C-alpha atoms as a printed R data frame, in Angstrom:
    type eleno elety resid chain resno       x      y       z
1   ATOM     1    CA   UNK     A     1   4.885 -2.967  31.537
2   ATOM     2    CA   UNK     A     2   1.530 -1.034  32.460
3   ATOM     3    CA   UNK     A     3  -1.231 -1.834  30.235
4   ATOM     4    CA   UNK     A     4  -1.574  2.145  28.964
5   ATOM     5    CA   UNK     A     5   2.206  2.258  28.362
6   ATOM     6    CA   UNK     A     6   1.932 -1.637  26.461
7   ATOM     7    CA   UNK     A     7  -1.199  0.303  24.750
8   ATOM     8    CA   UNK     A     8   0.605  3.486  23.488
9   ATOM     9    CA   UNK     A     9   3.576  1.168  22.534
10  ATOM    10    CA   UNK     A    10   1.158 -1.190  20.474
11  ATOM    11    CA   UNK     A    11  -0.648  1.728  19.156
12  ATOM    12    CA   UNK     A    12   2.625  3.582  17.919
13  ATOM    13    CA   UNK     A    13   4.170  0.075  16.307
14  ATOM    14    CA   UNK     A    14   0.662 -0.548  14.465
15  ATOM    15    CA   UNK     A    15   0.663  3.133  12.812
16  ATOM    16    CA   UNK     A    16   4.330  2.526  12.459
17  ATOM    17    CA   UNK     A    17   3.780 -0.684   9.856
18  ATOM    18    CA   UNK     A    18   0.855  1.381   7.968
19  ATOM    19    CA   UNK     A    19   2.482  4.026   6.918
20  ATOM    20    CA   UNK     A    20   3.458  3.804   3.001
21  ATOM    21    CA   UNK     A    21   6.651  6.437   3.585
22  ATOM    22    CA   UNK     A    22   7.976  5.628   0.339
23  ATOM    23    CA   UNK     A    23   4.447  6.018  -1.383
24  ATOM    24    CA   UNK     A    24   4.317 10.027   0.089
25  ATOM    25    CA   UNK     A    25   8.321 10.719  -0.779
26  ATOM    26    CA   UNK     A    26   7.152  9.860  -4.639
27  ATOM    27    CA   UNK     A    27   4.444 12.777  -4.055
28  ATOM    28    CA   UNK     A    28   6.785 15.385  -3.054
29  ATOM    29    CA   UNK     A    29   7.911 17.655  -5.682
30  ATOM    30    CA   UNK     A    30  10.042 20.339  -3.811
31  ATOM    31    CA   UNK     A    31  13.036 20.094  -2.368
32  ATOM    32    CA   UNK     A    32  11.934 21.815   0.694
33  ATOM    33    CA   UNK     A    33   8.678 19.505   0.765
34  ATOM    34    CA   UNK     A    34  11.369 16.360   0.790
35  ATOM    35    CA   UNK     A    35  13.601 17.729   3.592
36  ATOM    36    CA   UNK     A    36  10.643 18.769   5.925
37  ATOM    37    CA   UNK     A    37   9.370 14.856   5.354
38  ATOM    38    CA   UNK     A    38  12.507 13.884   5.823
39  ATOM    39    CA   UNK     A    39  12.684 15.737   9.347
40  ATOM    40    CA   UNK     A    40   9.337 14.567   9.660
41  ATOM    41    CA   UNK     A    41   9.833 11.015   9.274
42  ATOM    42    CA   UNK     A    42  13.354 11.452  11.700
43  ATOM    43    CA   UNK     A    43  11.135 12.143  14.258
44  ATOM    44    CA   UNK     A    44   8.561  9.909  14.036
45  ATOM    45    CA   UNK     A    45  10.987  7.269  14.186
46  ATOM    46    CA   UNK     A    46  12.538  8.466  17.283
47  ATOM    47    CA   UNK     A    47   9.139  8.769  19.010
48  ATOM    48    CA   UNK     A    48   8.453  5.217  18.235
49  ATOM    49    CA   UNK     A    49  12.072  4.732  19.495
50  ATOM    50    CA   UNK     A    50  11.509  6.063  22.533
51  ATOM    51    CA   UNK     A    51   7.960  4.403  23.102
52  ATOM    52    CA   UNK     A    52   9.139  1.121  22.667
53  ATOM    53    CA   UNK     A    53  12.114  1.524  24.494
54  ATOM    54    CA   UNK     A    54  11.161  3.126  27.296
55  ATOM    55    CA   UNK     A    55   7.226  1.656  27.520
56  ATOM    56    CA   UNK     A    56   8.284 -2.136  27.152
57  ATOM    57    CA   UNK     A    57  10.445 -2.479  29.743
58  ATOM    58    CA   UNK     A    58   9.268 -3.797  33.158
59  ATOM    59    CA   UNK     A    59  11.138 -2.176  35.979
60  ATOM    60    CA   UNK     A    60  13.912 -4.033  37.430
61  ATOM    61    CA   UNK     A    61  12.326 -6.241  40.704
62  ATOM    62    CA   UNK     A    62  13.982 -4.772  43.955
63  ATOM    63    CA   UNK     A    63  15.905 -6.881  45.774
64  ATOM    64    CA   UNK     A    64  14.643 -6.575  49.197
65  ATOM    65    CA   UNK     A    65  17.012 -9.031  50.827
66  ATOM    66    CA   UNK     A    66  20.258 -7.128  49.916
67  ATOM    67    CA   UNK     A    67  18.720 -3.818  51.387
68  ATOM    68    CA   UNK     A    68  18.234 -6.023  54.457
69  ATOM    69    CA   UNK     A    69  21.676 -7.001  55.020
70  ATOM    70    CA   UNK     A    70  22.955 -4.071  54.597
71  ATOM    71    CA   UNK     A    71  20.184 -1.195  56.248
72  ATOM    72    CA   UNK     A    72  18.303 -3.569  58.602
73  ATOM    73    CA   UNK     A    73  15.027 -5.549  58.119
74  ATOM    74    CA   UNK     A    74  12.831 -2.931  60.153
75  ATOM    75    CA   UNK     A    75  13.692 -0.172  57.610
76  ATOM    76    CA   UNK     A    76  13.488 -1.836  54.587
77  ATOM    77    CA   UNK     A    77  10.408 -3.810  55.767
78  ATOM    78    CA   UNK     A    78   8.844 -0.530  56.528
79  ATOM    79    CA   UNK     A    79   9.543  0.524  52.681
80  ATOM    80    CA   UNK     A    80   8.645 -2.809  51.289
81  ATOM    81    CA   UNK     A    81   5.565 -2.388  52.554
82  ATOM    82    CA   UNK     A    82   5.111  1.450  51.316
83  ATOM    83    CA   UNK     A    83   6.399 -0.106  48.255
84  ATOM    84    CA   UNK     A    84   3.412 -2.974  47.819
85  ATOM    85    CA   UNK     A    85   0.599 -0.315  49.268
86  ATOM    86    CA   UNK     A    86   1.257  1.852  46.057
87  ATOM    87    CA   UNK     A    87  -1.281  2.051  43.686
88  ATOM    88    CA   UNK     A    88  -0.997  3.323  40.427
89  ATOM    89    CA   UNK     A    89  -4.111  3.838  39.199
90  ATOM    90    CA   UNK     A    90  -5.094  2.549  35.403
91  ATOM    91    CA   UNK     A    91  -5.449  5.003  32.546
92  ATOM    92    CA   UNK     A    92  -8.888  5.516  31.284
93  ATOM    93    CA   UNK     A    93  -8.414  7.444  27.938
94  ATOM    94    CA   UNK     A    94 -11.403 10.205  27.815
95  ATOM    95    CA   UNK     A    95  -9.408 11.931  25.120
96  ATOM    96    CA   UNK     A    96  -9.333  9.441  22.245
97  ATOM    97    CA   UNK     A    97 -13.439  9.061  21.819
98  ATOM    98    CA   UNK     A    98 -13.782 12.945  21.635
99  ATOM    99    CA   UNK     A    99 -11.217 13.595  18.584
100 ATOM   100    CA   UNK     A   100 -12.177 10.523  16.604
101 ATOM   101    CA   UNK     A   101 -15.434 11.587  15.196
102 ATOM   102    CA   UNK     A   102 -12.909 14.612  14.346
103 ATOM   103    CA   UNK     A   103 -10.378 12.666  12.827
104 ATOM   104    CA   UNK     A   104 -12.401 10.413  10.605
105 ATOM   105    CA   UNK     A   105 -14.251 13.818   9.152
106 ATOM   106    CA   UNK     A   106 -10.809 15.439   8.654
107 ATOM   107    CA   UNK     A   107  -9.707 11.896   6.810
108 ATOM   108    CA   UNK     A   108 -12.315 11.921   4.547
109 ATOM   109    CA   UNK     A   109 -12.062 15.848   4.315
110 ATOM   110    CA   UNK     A   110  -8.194 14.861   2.864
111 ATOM   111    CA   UNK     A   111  -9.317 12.167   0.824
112 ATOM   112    CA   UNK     A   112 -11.449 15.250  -1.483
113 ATOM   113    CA   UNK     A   113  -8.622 17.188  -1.164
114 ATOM   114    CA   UNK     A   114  -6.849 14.671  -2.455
115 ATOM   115    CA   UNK     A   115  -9.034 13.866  -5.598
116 ATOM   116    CA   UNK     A   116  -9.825 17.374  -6.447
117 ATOM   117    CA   UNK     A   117  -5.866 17.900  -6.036
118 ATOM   118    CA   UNK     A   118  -5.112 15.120  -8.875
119 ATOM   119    CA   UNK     A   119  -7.756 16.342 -10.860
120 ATOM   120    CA   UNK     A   120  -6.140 19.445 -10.878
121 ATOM   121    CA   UNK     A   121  -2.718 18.120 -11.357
122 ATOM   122    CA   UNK     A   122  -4.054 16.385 -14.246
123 ATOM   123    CA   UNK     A   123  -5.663 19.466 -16.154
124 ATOM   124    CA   UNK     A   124  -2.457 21.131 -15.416
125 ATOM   125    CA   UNK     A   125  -0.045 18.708 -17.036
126 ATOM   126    CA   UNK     A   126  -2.652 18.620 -20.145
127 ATOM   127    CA   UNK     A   127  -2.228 22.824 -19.838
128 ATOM   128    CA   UNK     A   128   2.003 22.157 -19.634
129 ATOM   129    CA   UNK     A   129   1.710 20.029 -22.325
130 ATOM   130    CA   UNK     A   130  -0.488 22.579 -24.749
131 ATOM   131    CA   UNK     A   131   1.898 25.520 -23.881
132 ATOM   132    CA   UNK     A   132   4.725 23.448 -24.431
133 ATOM   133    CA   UNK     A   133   3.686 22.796 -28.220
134 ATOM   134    CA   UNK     A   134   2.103 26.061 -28.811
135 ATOM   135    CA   UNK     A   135   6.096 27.630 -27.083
136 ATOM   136    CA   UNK     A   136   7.574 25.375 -30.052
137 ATOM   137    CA   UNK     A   137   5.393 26.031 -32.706
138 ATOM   138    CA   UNK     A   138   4.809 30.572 -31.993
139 ATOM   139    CA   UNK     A   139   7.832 31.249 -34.161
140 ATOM   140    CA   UNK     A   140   6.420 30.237 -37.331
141 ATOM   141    CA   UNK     A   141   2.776 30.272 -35.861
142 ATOM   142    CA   UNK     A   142   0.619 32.790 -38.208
143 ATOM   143    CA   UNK     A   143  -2.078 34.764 -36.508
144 ATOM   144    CA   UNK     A   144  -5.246 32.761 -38.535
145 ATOM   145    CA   UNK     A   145  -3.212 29.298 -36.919
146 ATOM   146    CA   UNK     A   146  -2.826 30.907 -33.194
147 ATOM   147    CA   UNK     A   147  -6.958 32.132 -33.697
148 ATOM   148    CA   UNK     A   148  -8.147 28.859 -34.646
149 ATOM   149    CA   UNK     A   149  -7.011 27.086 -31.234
150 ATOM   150    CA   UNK     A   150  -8.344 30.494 -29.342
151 ATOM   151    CA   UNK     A   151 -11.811 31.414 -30.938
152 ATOM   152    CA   UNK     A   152 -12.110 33.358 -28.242
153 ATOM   153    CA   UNK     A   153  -9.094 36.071 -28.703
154 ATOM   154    CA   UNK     A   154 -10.316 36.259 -32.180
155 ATOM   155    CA   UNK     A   155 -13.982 37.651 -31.165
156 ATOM   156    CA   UNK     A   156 -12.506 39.684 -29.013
157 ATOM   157    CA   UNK     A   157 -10.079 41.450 -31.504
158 ATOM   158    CA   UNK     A   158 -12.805 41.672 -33.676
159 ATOM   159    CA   UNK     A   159 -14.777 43.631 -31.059
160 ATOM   160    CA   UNK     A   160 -12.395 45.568 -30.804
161 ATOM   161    CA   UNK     A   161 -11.410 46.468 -34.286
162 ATOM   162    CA   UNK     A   162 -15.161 46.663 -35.135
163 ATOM   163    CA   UNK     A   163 -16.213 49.392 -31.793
164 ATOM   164    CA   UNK     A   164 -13.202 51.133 -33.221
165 ATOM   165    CA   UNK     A   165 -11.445 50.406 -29.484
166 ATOM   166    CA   UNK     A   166  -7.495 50.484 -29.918
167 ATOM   167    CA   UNK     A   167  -6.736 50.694 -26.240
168 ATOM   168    CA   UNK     A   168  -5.752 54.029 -26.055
């Protein structure tokens, strides 16, 4: 195996083994969200498939000898030695250093995301919660009871009522 195709393969099989895929599928709430992770995680899979199938596989040694018998020495001499002048040259990633200062600042630009996100989702459920008592108690609610837990509508209606303002 070449040592950048052994690298991509290690590379992929590391970032393979650290991601929590059951951890995000709990996060998902649609059912659109869990079929585009599904796809999503289909396809990751068959990328790593394919890199460490394809990447960790040394090529099959020639055999030079059979060639001979067959072709003739001088020909296949001539292409064994074509063969051993080739060079492939090593990869030197330039691409990697440039985009990691990029990806650590968009990691830790997720990582607020993600906070402020669950501190959202948090005051929301308390809001769900609220709504779903005051939705079970507004039938026999009276208006002194709903003004009490909303100051606030009750200065207004006041305001209104007292600048003689009926919204007409």
């Amino acid at each position: 195996m070449s040592g950048a195709g052994k690298k991509v393969v290690d590379v992929a099989f590391k970032a393979s083994k650290n991601i929590d895929w059951e951890g995000m599928a709990k996060l998902l709430v649609s059912d659109e969200a869990r079929k585009e992770f599904a796809t999503l995680r289909r396809a990751f899979d068959e990328v790593n498939t394919t890199l460490s199938t394809k990447f960790s596989q040394e090529p099959e040694p020639i055999d030079w000898e059979y060639y001979r018998k067959g072709i003739g020495s001088r020909l296949v001499d001539m292409y064994k030695e074509a063969y051993d002048s080739i060079e492939i040259p090593k990869y030197v990633d330039t691409v990697t250093p440039q985009y990691l200062p990029k990806f650590d600042a968009l990691l830790v630009e997720l990582k607020e995301a993600e906070e402020k996100s669950l501190k959202e989702s948090e005051r929301l459920e308390k809001e769900i919660v609220v709504v779903q008592e005051l939705k079970q108690k507004i039938s026999t609610m009276t208006a002194d009871e709903y003004f009490e837990k909303h100051p606030e509508l009750k200065k207004k209606f006041d305001d209104e009522i007292r600048n003689d303002y009926w919204g007409y």
